[in-house]
């Protein structure tokens, strides 16, 4: 690193170094260390490949001695006795050393840290010593924070050397405060500062004590403070200072923002309470509920911000248009509670439903394009939900461990992760202890032998029977719903007042009852199958899912029938209105003899003939369904949980058996049922939101209230689960269900948007043949023409088909790639396993292998070390028992594994014969003496730390 | 408690840099700490008083009281190794056990917690202790022995009959519910 400086700079540089040198020499600890460091050959040379280790060493020594020489020189005030070349050379070397020091500093800091981490706790003496050293260093006042991780004796040498370097590097660092800094030094200092910043940022990830972290933080901050200013000198000074200031501000802002964000997360304490009572599995439901609430809040924001509020603020007011007015014949009962409760009357003609919105292309001062916004929001809800769900799933998958092979670590995971650290309630803790014990016992039994089913035929028969029964249930419920919806269409044709309340609400009641009755029924049927609870849970979930899905889709099909019928009727009405309008115009022309500028018919909007507006009807169905679902859920909690708990609690005083422990007892919280309920509710919201924008608002209210209500119910009336079987990575399981439901609810909506014609006299798309024509209209009228061209090209089948083809190919390719990776992964795993086995064998049969090999080698004159397998097999099985007394010294598995593993080891030992190849044939005891003294055992790899020669006989 | 009087803003910033907590949480934790022994802990921490709460108080917190490993947790996180904690130790403990802490850090401390004899390896006796604490001594000796053997068989990659930190980390980082269960909300 050649430098061009004038003399003054040189002296200043020297002065800087001088001061440091004085400090250093004043600190006797350091000088001592330096001295020791000098005597010891340094492995530091690995940084520099070109120079041999000695020269580096030398240069470093010179670097340390240099200050003293320079001190004398300084007294002579630039008289420059040394030749300039010499000085330059020295400085060059010094710089090199410094650079190297910095480099090694890093690498060694890291390695030291690692060691330190491993050997940390409990060595207080060392730590004290270290503290002293740190103090010394602080006295020196250099800002180097340095990872002073070493606490070990074997690390100490390293550290001393390190410290020696610190002093040199610190001298260079303080030297760099000079006005004239070379580019290289600047860069290096910059690097240092950056590195310190990184240290500050990652400090919390270090497994250190707080004291140490604080100290480290202080030093690092001090360093950054001190040298950041120095960096700013020169051309980019102000810019740099500005940058530094900005980053500081940004950090502060980020921190405040984070503080704010965490303060905004609601119900933290509530969930914590539930968590400590019921463990993490029940709490996961509430966390899921909270997540859902957040999602719905955002959807609510979209719908209300972009659709509802603009219509309310800028659209035409109520009563101005037929679609915004209650028709004359309904007006009398429009305010009745029974009507409003079924979302008729004023509710039906409010912003809650599709029909209220006007088809005006732009509204208000802002020229807000409401129809377009309506369509985009309706589709955007799905897009956003999809994105969020998939992102969450991906994150969960990342967090959830790679899962490995589930069987690889059964016992380990049971042992180390089965305790739920969140539990803070004695009862739950008792249950947890019990369930852990049971699960251990179960896996022990599983491990010992797979229990043979004595009556497999009966069980098979029962399982088939159970599935048949459940299929019957599913079919029956589907048929029931279909029939009920059909019946309700019959009722709808009759006059409202003739119908009883039951007839009017038949669909919702039947659906809710099915949802209430079927799951317990499935559970009862599931009993006869006699599955393991975990598997039974999965079956149960799948069945409930099938039930809900079946119900929903039957409902949808029935609804589509109804919609088609309505469309027929609408056509008639449309024709009628057109005909009436024509009549009116004709009459007007006849009467007043005017053919142009005919004013529109002067009819009150309440009296206009209007179509059935199927969109609003569909919206009402969904809203009704949601509301009845809410009612049923809340009532179930109130009766099934609360009332039961009250009865059990208070009747227990005067009852003939123990109610709390016996038959009714308290309810348990049904996690899976609740989660599924939530998911299906969300599916209904997604489907209904397009036809009833207000539904999202209702859902937000529902989630909000159910958070409080269910929290209360759980804490007040439920008992912790006796046996909790967590479906592993259940989070993503539920997320997957949510995704499926999202997809399934996406389909009917998109189908209706793409194929069904909108009503002619209500809703934002009235007057169009198809809803999506809004987009085309916008493209034509609002965007520049070339955009329209681009869109028309883009929507050309000639372009779309290749695009689809390309995507399919991409999917195929990615699929293939992932499969290849999977294979590679498997391969590596297998290799690792093989290596492990081999190693294990070597250890376990070390002596025997050794002996066998010895014998074989002696037997074979040509010293080919691969023995015929038969020889090995005959020799081996006899060996381990005879050697067993010798193995006592071995820790753990090697010794204890004997009883079970002898057979396995022998069979796996095939790899062994290759082992001795690494060992030179070397000197050997004469004759087939077992356990010879020479040479280590073949299995004993270098550096294994097993120590000691093989036991002798 | 006004926050200005408990910590200086530098202290709060430093704590935020060193833990996974926000300002509010740090203050909440301080109050939790202080509530354990109001007469011992001063309301002014700007001078960094040297206060230690004995293990008996720490272990009686509702968050820890039912945890079979509470003593080990306190021992691991306390500076004196006996479970007596300063505020720093206390913050440290809940920072590691918080939701934000990364898997590696958690795994490291979990290892220390399960390493009962502090020899930097989880050996058989440690496993037995863990298992007995986990099941309240309800397994027979044979069962305990078998489980321990199984565990070592599964996770011991270098075959030294005990689990080193690497073995443990390798095993625990794949566990699906380690992160969700090794976690104390406060």
CSV table of N, CA, C and O in Angstrom, one decimal, chain A residues 331-422:
chain,number,residue,atom,x,y,z
A,331,UNK,N,-94.0,-0.6,2.0
A,331,UNK,CA,-93.7,0.5,2.8
A,331,UNK,C,-94.3,0.4,4.2
A,331,UNK,O,-93.8,0.8,5.2
A,332,UNK,N,-95.5,-0.2,4.3
A,332,UNK,CA,-96.2,-0.3,5.6
A,332,UNK,C,-95.4,-1.1,6.6
A,332,UNK,O,-95.3,-0.8,7.8
A,333,UNK,N,-94.9,-2.2,6.1
A,333,UNK,CA,-94.2,-3.1,7.0
A,333,UNK,C,-92.7,-3.0,7.0
A,333,UNK,O,-92.0,-3.7,7.6
A,334,UNK,N,-92.2,-1.9,6.3
A,334,UNK,CA,-90.8,-1.9,6.1
A,334,UNK,C,-90.0,-1.6,7.4
A,334,UNK,O,-88.8,-1.9,7.5
A,335,UNK,N,-90.7,-1.1,8.3
A,335,UNK,CA,-90.0,-0.7,9.6
A,335,UNK,C,-90.2,-1.8,10.7
A,335,UNK,O,-89.7,-1.6,11.8
A,336,UNK,N,-91.0,-2.8,10.4
A,336,UNK,CA,-91.3,-3.8,11.4
A,336,UNK,C,-90.1,-4.6,11.7
A,336,UNK,O,-89.2,-4.9,10.9
A,337,UNK,N,-90.0,-4.9,13.0
A,337,UNK,CA,-88.8,-5.6,13.5
A,337,UNK,C,-88.6,-6.9,12.8
A,337,UNK,O,-87.5,-7.3,12.4
A,338,UNK,N,-89.8,-7.6,12.7
A,338,UNK,CA,-89.7,-9.0,12.1
A,338,UNK,C,-89.2,-8.9,10.6
A,338,UNK,O,-88.4,-9.8,10.2
A,339,UNK,N,-89.5,-7.9,9.9
A,339,UNK,CA,-89.1,-7.7,8.6
A,339,UNK,C,-87.6,-7.3,8.5
A,339,UNK,O,-86.8,-7.9,7.8
A,340,UNK,N,-87.3,-6.4,9.4
A,340,UNK,CA,-85.9,-5.9,9.4
A,340,UNK,C,-85.0,-7.0,9.8
A,340,UNK,O,-83.8,-7.1,9.4
A,341,UNK,N,-85.5,-7.9,10.7
A,341,UNK,CA,-84.7,-8.9,11.2
A,341,UNK,C,-84.3,-9.9,10.2
A,341,UNK,O,-83.3,-10.6,10.2
A,342,UNK,N,-85.2,-10.0,9.2
A,342,UNK,CA,-84.9,-10.9,8.0
A,342,UNK,C,-84.2,-10.1,6.9
A,342,UNK,O,-84.2,-10.6,5.8
A,343,UNK,N,-83.8,-8.9,7.2
A,343,UNK,CA,-83.1,-8.1,6.2
A,343,UNK,C,-84.0,-7.7,5.0
A,343,UNK,O,-83.6,-7.6,3.9
A,344,UNK,N,-85.3,-7.5,5.3
A,344,UNK,CA,-86.2,-7.0,4.3
A,344,UNK,C,-86.4,-5.5,4.6
A,344,UNK,O,-85.6,-4.9,5.3
A,345,UNK,N,-87.4,-5.0,4.0
A,345,UNK,CA,-87.7,-3.6,4.3
A,345,UNK,C,-86.6,-2.6,4.0
A,345,UNK,O,-85.9,-2.7,3.0
A,346,UNK,N,-86.4,-1.7,5.0
A,346,UNK,CA,-85.3,-0.7,4.8
A,346,UNK,C,-83.9,-1.3,4.7
A,346,UNK,O,-83.1,-0.8,4.0
A,347,UNK,N,-83.8,-2.4,5.3
A,347,UNK,CA,-82.5,-3.1,5.2
A,347,UNK,C,-82.1,-3.5,3.8
A,347,UNK,O,-81.0,-3.3,3.3
A,348,UNK,N,-83.2,-4.0,3.1
A,348,UNK,CA,-83.0,-4.5,1.8
A,348,UNK,C,-82.6,-3.4,0.8
A,348,UNK,O,-81.8,-3.6,-0.1
A,349,UNK,N,-83.1,-2.2,1.0
A,349,UNK,CA,-82.8,-1.1,0.2
A,349,UNK,C,-81.8,-0.1,0.8
A,349,UNK,O,-82.0,1.1,0.9
A,350,UNK,N,-80.8,-0.7,1.4
A,350,UNK,CA,-79.7,0.1,2.0
A,350,UNK,C,-78.4,-0.2,1.4
A,350,UNK,O,-78.3,-1.2,0.6
A,351,UNK,N,-77.4,0.5,1.8
A,351,UNK,CA,-76.0,0.3,1.3
A,351,UNK,C,-75.5,-1.1,1.6
A,351,UNK,O,-74.4,-1.5,1.1
A,352,UNK,N,-76.2,-1.8,2.5
A,352,UNK,CA,-75.7,-3.1,2.8
A,352,UNK,C,-75.7,-4.1,1.6
A,352,UNK,O,-74.9,-5.0,1.6
A,353,UNK,N,-76.6,-3.8,0.7
A,353,UNK,CA,-76.7,-4.8,-0.4
A,353,UNK,C,-76.4,-4.2,-1.8
A,353,UNK,O,-76.5,-3.0,-2.0
A,354,UNK,N,-76.2,-5.1,-2.7
A,354,UNK,CA,-75.8,-4.8,-4.0
A,354,UNK,C,-76.7,-3.8,-4.7
A,354,UNK,O,-76.3,-2.9,-5.4
A,355,UNK,N,-78.0,-4.1,-4.5
A,355,UNK,CA,-79.0,-3.4,-5.3
A,355,UNK,C,-79.1,-1.9,-5.1
A,355,UNK,O,-79.5,-1.2,-6.0
A,356,UNK,N,-78.6,-1.4,-4.0
A,356,UNK,CA,-78.7,0.0,-3.7
A,356,UNK,C,-77.8,0.9,-4.6
A,356,UNK,O,-78.0,2.0,-4.8
A,357,UNK,N,-76.7,0.3,-5.1
A,357,UNK,CA,-75.7,1.1,-5.8
A,357,UNK,C,-76.1,1.5,-7.1
A,357,UNK,O,-76.8,0.7,-7.9
A,358,UNK,N,-75.7,2.7,-7.5
A,358,UNK,CA,-76.2,3.3,-8.7
A,358,UNK,C,-75.2,2.9,-9.9
A,358,UNK,O,-74.0,2.7,-9.6
A,359,UNK,N,-75.7,3.0,-11.1
A,359,UNK,CA,-74.9,2.6,-12.2
A,359,UNK,C,-74.2,3.8,-12.9
A,359,UNK,O,-73.5,3.6,-13.8
A,360,UNK,N,-74.3,5.0,-12.3
A,360,UNK,CA,-73.6,6.1,-12.8
A,360,UNK,C,-72.1,5.8,-13.0
A,360,UNK,O,-71.5,5.3,-12.0
A,361,UNK,N,-71.6,6.2,-14.1
A,361,UNK,CA,-70.2,5.9,-14.3
A,361,UNK,C,-69.2,6.6,-13.4
A,361,UNK,O,-68.3,6.0,-12.9
A,362,UNK,N,-69.5,7.9,-13.2
A,362,UNK,CA,-68.6,8.6,-12.3
A,362,UNK,C,-69.6,9.3,-11.3
A,362,UNK,O,-70.6,9.8,-11.7
A,363,UNK,N,-69.1,9.4,-10.1
A,363,UNK,CA,-69.9,10.2,-9.1
A,363,UNK,C,-69.1,11.2,-8.4
A,363,UNK,O,-67.9,11.0,-8.3
A,364,UNK,N,-69.7,12.3,-8.0
A,364,UNK,CA,-69.1,13.3,-7.2
A,364,UNK,C,-68.1,14.1,-7.9
A,364,UNK,O,-67.8,14.0,-9.1
A,365,UNK,N,-67.4,15.0,-7.1
A,365,UNK,CA,-66.5,15.9,-7.7
A,365,UNK,C,-65.2,15.2,-8.2
A,365,UNK,O,-64.6,15.6,-9.1
A,366,UNK,N,-64.9,14.1,-7.5
A,366,UNK,CA,-63.6,13.4,-7.8
A,366,UNK,C,-63.8,12.5,-9.0
A,366,UNK,O,-62.8,11.8,-9.4
A,367,UNK,N,-65.0,12.5,-9.6
A,367,UNK,CA,-65.2,11.6,-10.7
A,367,UNK,C,-64.9,10.2,-10.4
A,367,UNK,O,-64.2,9.4,-11.1
A,368,UNK,N,-65.4,9.8,-9.2
A,368,UNK,CA,-65.1,8.5,-8.7
A,368,UNK,C,-65.9,7.5,-9.5
A,368,UNK,O,-67.1,7.6,-9.6
A,369,UNK,N,-65.1,6.5,-10.0
A,369,UNK,CA,-65.8,5.5,-10.9
A,369,UNK,C,-66.3,4.3,-10.0
A,369,UNK,O,-65.6,3.4,-9.8
A,370,UNK,N,-67.5,4.5,-9.5
A,370,UNK,CA,-68.0,3.5,-8.5
A,370,UNK,C,-68.2,2.1,-9.1
A,370,UNK,O,-67.7,1.2,-8.5
A,371,UNK,N,-68.9,2.0,-10.2
A,371,UNK,CA,-69.0,0.6,-10.7
A,371,UNK,C,-67.7,-0.2,-10.9
A,371,UNK,O,-67.6,-1.3,-10.5
A,372,UNK,N,-66.8,0.6,-11.5
A,372,UNK,CA,-65.4,-0.1,-11.6
A,372,UNK,C,-64.8,-0.4,-10.3
A,372,UNK,O,-64.3,-1.5,-10.1
A,373,UNK,N,-64.9,0.5,-9.4
A,373,UNK,CA,-64.4,0.3,-8.0
A,373,UNK,C,-65.1,-0.9,-7.4
A,373,UNK,O,-64.4,-1.7,-6.7
A,374,UNK,N,-66.4,-1.0,-7.6
A,374,UNK,CA,-67.1,-2.1,-7.0
A,374,UNK,C,-66.6,-3.4,-7.5
A,374,UNK,O,-66.3,-4.3,-6.7
A,375,UNK,N,-66.5,-3.5,-8.8
A,375,UNK,CA,-66.0,-4.8,-9.3
A,375,UNK,C,-64.6,-5.1,-8.9
A,375,UNK,O,-64.3,-6.2,-8.4
A,376,UNK,N,-63.7,-4.1,-8.9
A,376,UNK,CA,-62.3,-4.3,-8.5
A,376,UNK,C,-62.2,-4.7,-7.1
A,376,UNK,O,-61.4,-5.6,-6.7
A,377,UNK,N,-63.0,-4.0,-6.2
A,377,UNK,CA,-62.9,-4.4,-4.8
A,377,UNK,C,-63.4,-5.8,-4.6
A,377,UNK,O,-62.8,-6.6,-3.9
A,378,UNK,N,-64.5,-6.1,-5.3
A,378,UNK,CA,-65.0,-7.5,-5.1
A,378,UNK,C,-64.0,-8.6,-5.5
A,378,UNK,O,-63.9,-9.6,-4.8
A,379,UNK,N,-63.3,-8.3,-6.6
A,379,UNK,CA,-62.3,-9.3,-7.0
A,379,UNK,C,-61.0,-9.1,-6.1
A,379,UNK,O,-60.4,-10.1,-5.8
A,380,UNK,N,-60.7,-7.9,-5.8
A,380,UNK,CA,-59.5,-7.6,-5.0
A,380,UNK,C,-59.6,-8.2,-3.6
A,380,UNK,O,-58.5,-8.6,-3.1
A,381,UNK,N,-60.7,-8.4,-3.1
A,381,UNK,CA,-60.9,-9.1,-1.8
A,381,UNK,C,-60.3,-10.5,-1.9
A,381,UNK,O,-59.5,-10.9,-1.0
A,382,UNK,N,-60.6,-11.1,-3.0
A,382,UNK,CA,-60.1,-12.5,-3.1
A,382,UNK,C,-58.6,-12.5,-3.3
A,382,UNK,O,-57.9,-13.3,-2.8
A,383,UNK,N,-58.2,-11.5,-4.2
A,383,UNK,CA,-56.8,-11.5,-4.5
A,383,UNK,C,-56.0,-11.2,-3.2
A,383,UNK,O,-55.0,-11.9,-2.9
A,384,UNK,N,-56.4,-10.3,-2.4
A,384,UNK,CA,-55.7,-9.9,-1.2
A,384,UNK,C,-55.7,-11.1,-0.2
A,384,UNK,O,-54.7,-11.5,0.3
A,385,UNK,N,-56.9,-11.7,-0.1
A,385,UNK,CA,-56.9,-12.8,0.9
A,385,UNK,C,-56.0,-14.0,0.5
A,385,UNK,O,-55.3,-14.5,1.3
A,386,UNK,N,-56.0,-14.2,-0.8
A,386,UNK,CA,-55.2,-15.3,-1.3
A,386,UNK,C,-53.7,-15.0,-1.0
A,386,UNK,O,-53.0,-15.9,-0.5
A,387,UNK,N,-53.3,-13.8,-1.3
A,387,UNK,CA,-51.9,-13.4,-1.1
A,387,UNK,C,-51.6,-13.6,0.4
A,387,UNK,O,-50.5,-14.2,0.7
A,388,UNK,N,-52.4,-13.1,1.3
A,388,UNK,CA,-52.1,-13.1,2.7
A,388,UNK,C,-52.0,-14.5,3.2
A,388,UNK,O,-51.1,-14.9,3.9
A,389,UNK,N,-53.0,-15.4,2.8
A,389,UNK,CA,-53.0,-16.7,3.2
A,389,UNK,C,-51.8,-17.5,2.8
A,389,UNK,O,-51.1,-18.2,3.5
A,390,UNK,N,-51.5,-17.3,1.5
A,390,UNK,CA,-50.3,-18.0,1.0
A,390,UNK,C,-49.0,-17.5,1.7
A,390,UNK,O,-48.1,-18.3,2.0
A,391,UNK,N,-48.9,-16.2,1.9
A,391,UNK,CA,-47.7,-15.7,2.5
A,391,UNK,C,-47.6,-16.3,4.0
A,391,UNK,O,-46.5,-16.7,4.4
A,392,UNK,N,-48.7,-16.3,4.6
A,392,UNK,CA,-48.7,-16.8,6.0
A,392,UNK,C,-48.3,-18.3,6.0
A,392,UNK,O,-47.5,-18.8,6.8
A,393,UNK,N,-48.8,-19.0,5.0
A,393,UNK,CA,-48.5,-20.4,4.9
A,393,UNK,C,-47.0,-20.6,4.7
A,393,UNK,O,-46.4,-21.5,5.3
A,394,UNK,N,-46.5,-19.8,3.8
A,394,UNK,CA,-45.1,-19.9,3.5
A,394,UNK,C,-44.2,-19.6,4.7
A,394,UNK,O,-43.3,-20.3,5.0
A,395,UNK,N,-44.6,-18.6,5.5
A,395,UNK,CA,-43.9,-18.3,6.7
A,395,UNK,C,-44.0,-19.4,7.7
A,395,UNK,O,-43.0,-19.8,8.3
A,396,UNK,N,-45.2,-19.9,7.9
A,396,UNK,CA,-45.3,-21.0,8.8
A,396,UNK,C,-44.4,-22.2,8.4
A,396,UNK,O,-43.8,-22.8,9.2
A,397,UNK,N,-44.4,-22.4,7.1
A,397,UNK,CA,-43.6,-23.6,6.7
A,397,UNK,C,-42.2,-23.4,6.9
A,397,UNK,O,-41.4,-24.3,7.3
A,398,UNK,N,-41.7,-22.1,6.8
A,398,UNK,CA,-40.3,-21.8,7.1
A,398,UNK,C,-40.0,-22.0,8.6
A,398,UNK,O,-39.0,-22.5,9.0
A,399,UNK,N,-41.0,-21.5,9.4
A,399,UNK,CA,-40.7,-21.6,10.8
A,399,UNK,C,-40.9,-23.0,11.4
A,399,UNK,O,-40.2,-23.3,12.3
A,400,UNK,N,-41.7,-23.7,10.8
A,400,UNK,CA,-42.1,-25.0,11.4
A,400,UNK,C,-41.0,-26.1,11.3
A,400,UNK,O,-41.3,-27.2,11.4
A,401,UNK,N,-39.8,-25.7,11.2
A,401,UNK,CA,-38.8,-26.7,11.1
A,401,UNK,C,-38.9,-27.4,9.8
A,401,UNK,O,-39.9,-27.3,9.1
A,402,UNK,N,-37.8,-28.1,9.3
A,402,UNK,CA,-38.0,-28.7,8.1
A,402,UNK,C,-38.7,-30.1,8.2
A,402,UNK,O,-38.9,-30.8,7.3
A,403,UNK,N,-39.1,-30.3,9.5
A,403,UNK,CA,-39.9,-31.5,9.7
A,403,UNK,C,-39.2,-32.8,9.6
A,403,UNK,O,-39.6,-33.8,10.2
A,404,UNK,N,-38.1,-32.8,8.9
A,404,UNK,CA,-37.3,-34.0,8.7
A,404,UNK,C,-38.1,-35.2,8.4
A,404,UNK,O,-39.3,-35.1,7.9
A,405,UNK,N,-37.7,-36.3,8.7
A,405,UNK,CA,-38.6,-37.5,8.7
A,405,UNK,C,-39.2,-37.5,10.1
A,405,UNK,O,-38.5,-37.4,11.1
A,406,UNK,N,-40.5,-37.6,10.1
A,406,UNK,CA,-41.2,-37.5,11.3
A,406,UNK,C,-40.7,-38.6,12.3
A,406,UNK,O,-40.8,-38.4,13.5
A,407,UNK,N,-40.3,-39.7,11.8
A,407,UNK,CA,-39.9,-40.7,12.7
A,407,UNK,C,-38.5,-40.6,13.2
A,407,UNK,O,-38.1,-41.3,14.1
A,408,UNK,N,-37.7,-39.7,12.6
A,408,UNK,CA,-36.3,-39.7,13.0
A,408,UNK,C,-36.0,-39.4,14.4
A,408,UNK,O,-35.1,-39.9,15.1
A,409,UNK,N,-36.8,-38.5,15.0
A,409,UNK,CA,-36.5,-38.0,16.3
A,409,UNK,C,-37.7,-38.1,17.3
A,409,UNK,O,-37.9,-37.2,18.1
A,410,UNK,N,-38.5,-39.1,17.1
A,410,UNK,CA,-39.7,-39.2,17.9
A,410,UNK,C,-39.4,-39.0,19.4
A,410,UNK,O,-40.0,-38.1,20.0
A,411,UNK,N,-38.5,-39.8,19.9
A,411,UNK,CA,-38.3,-39.7,21.4
A,411,UNK,C,-37.6,-38.4,21.8
A,411,UNK,O,-38.0,-37.8,22.8
A,412,UNK,N,-36.7,-37.9,21.0
A,412,UNK,CA,-36.1,-36.7,21.3
A,412,UNK,C,-37.1,-35.6,21.4
A,412,UNK,O,-37.1,-34.8,22.3
A,413,UNK,N,-38.0,-35.5,20.4
A,413,UNK,CA,-38.9,-34.4,20.4
A,413,UNK,C,-39.9,-34.6,21.5
A,413,UNK,O,-40.3,-33.6,22.2
A,414,UNK,N,-40.2,-35.8,21.8
A,414,UNK,CA,-41.1,-36.0,23.0
A,414,UNK,C,-40.5,-35.5,24.2
A,414,UNK,O,-41.1,-34.9,25.1
A,415,UNK,N,-39.2,-35.8,24.3
A,415,UNK,CA,-38.5,-35.5,25.6
A,415,UNK,C,-38.3,-34.0,25.7
A,415,UNK,O,-38.5,-33.4,26.8
A,416,UNK,N,-37.8,-33.4,24.6
A,416,UNK,CA,-37.4,-32.0,24.7
A,416,UNK,C,-38.4,-30.9,24.4
A,416,UNK,O,-38.2,-29.8,24.7
A,417,UNK,N,-39.4,-31.3,23.7
A,417,UNK,CA,-40.4,-30.3,23.3
A,417,UNK,C,-41.8,-30.5,23.8
A,417,UNK,O,-42.7,-29.8,23.4
A,418,UNK,N,-42.0,-31.5,24.6
A,418,UNK,CA,-43.4,-31.8,24.9
A,418,UNK,C,-43.8,-30.9,26.0
A,418,UNK,O,-45.0,-30.7,26.1
A,419,UNK,N,-42.9,-30.4,26.8
A,419,UNK,CA,-43.4,-29.5,27.9
A,419,UNK,C,-43.7,-28.1,27.2
A,419,UNK,O,-42.9,-27.6,26.5
A,420,UNK,N,-44.9,-27.7,27.6
A,420,UNK,CA,-45.4,-26.4,27.1
A,420,UNK,C,-45.0,-25.3,28.1
A,420,UNK,O,-45.6,-25.3,29.2
A,421,UNK,N,-44.0,-24.5,27.8
A,421,UNK,CA,-43.5,-23.5,28.8
A,421,UNK,C,-44.6,-22.5,29.1
A,421,UNK,O,-44.4,-21.7,30.0
A,422,UNK,N,-45.6,-22.4,28.3
A,422,UNK,CA,-46.6,-21.4,28.5
A,422,UNK,C,-47.5,-21.8,29.7
A,422,UNK,O,-48.2,-20.9,30.2
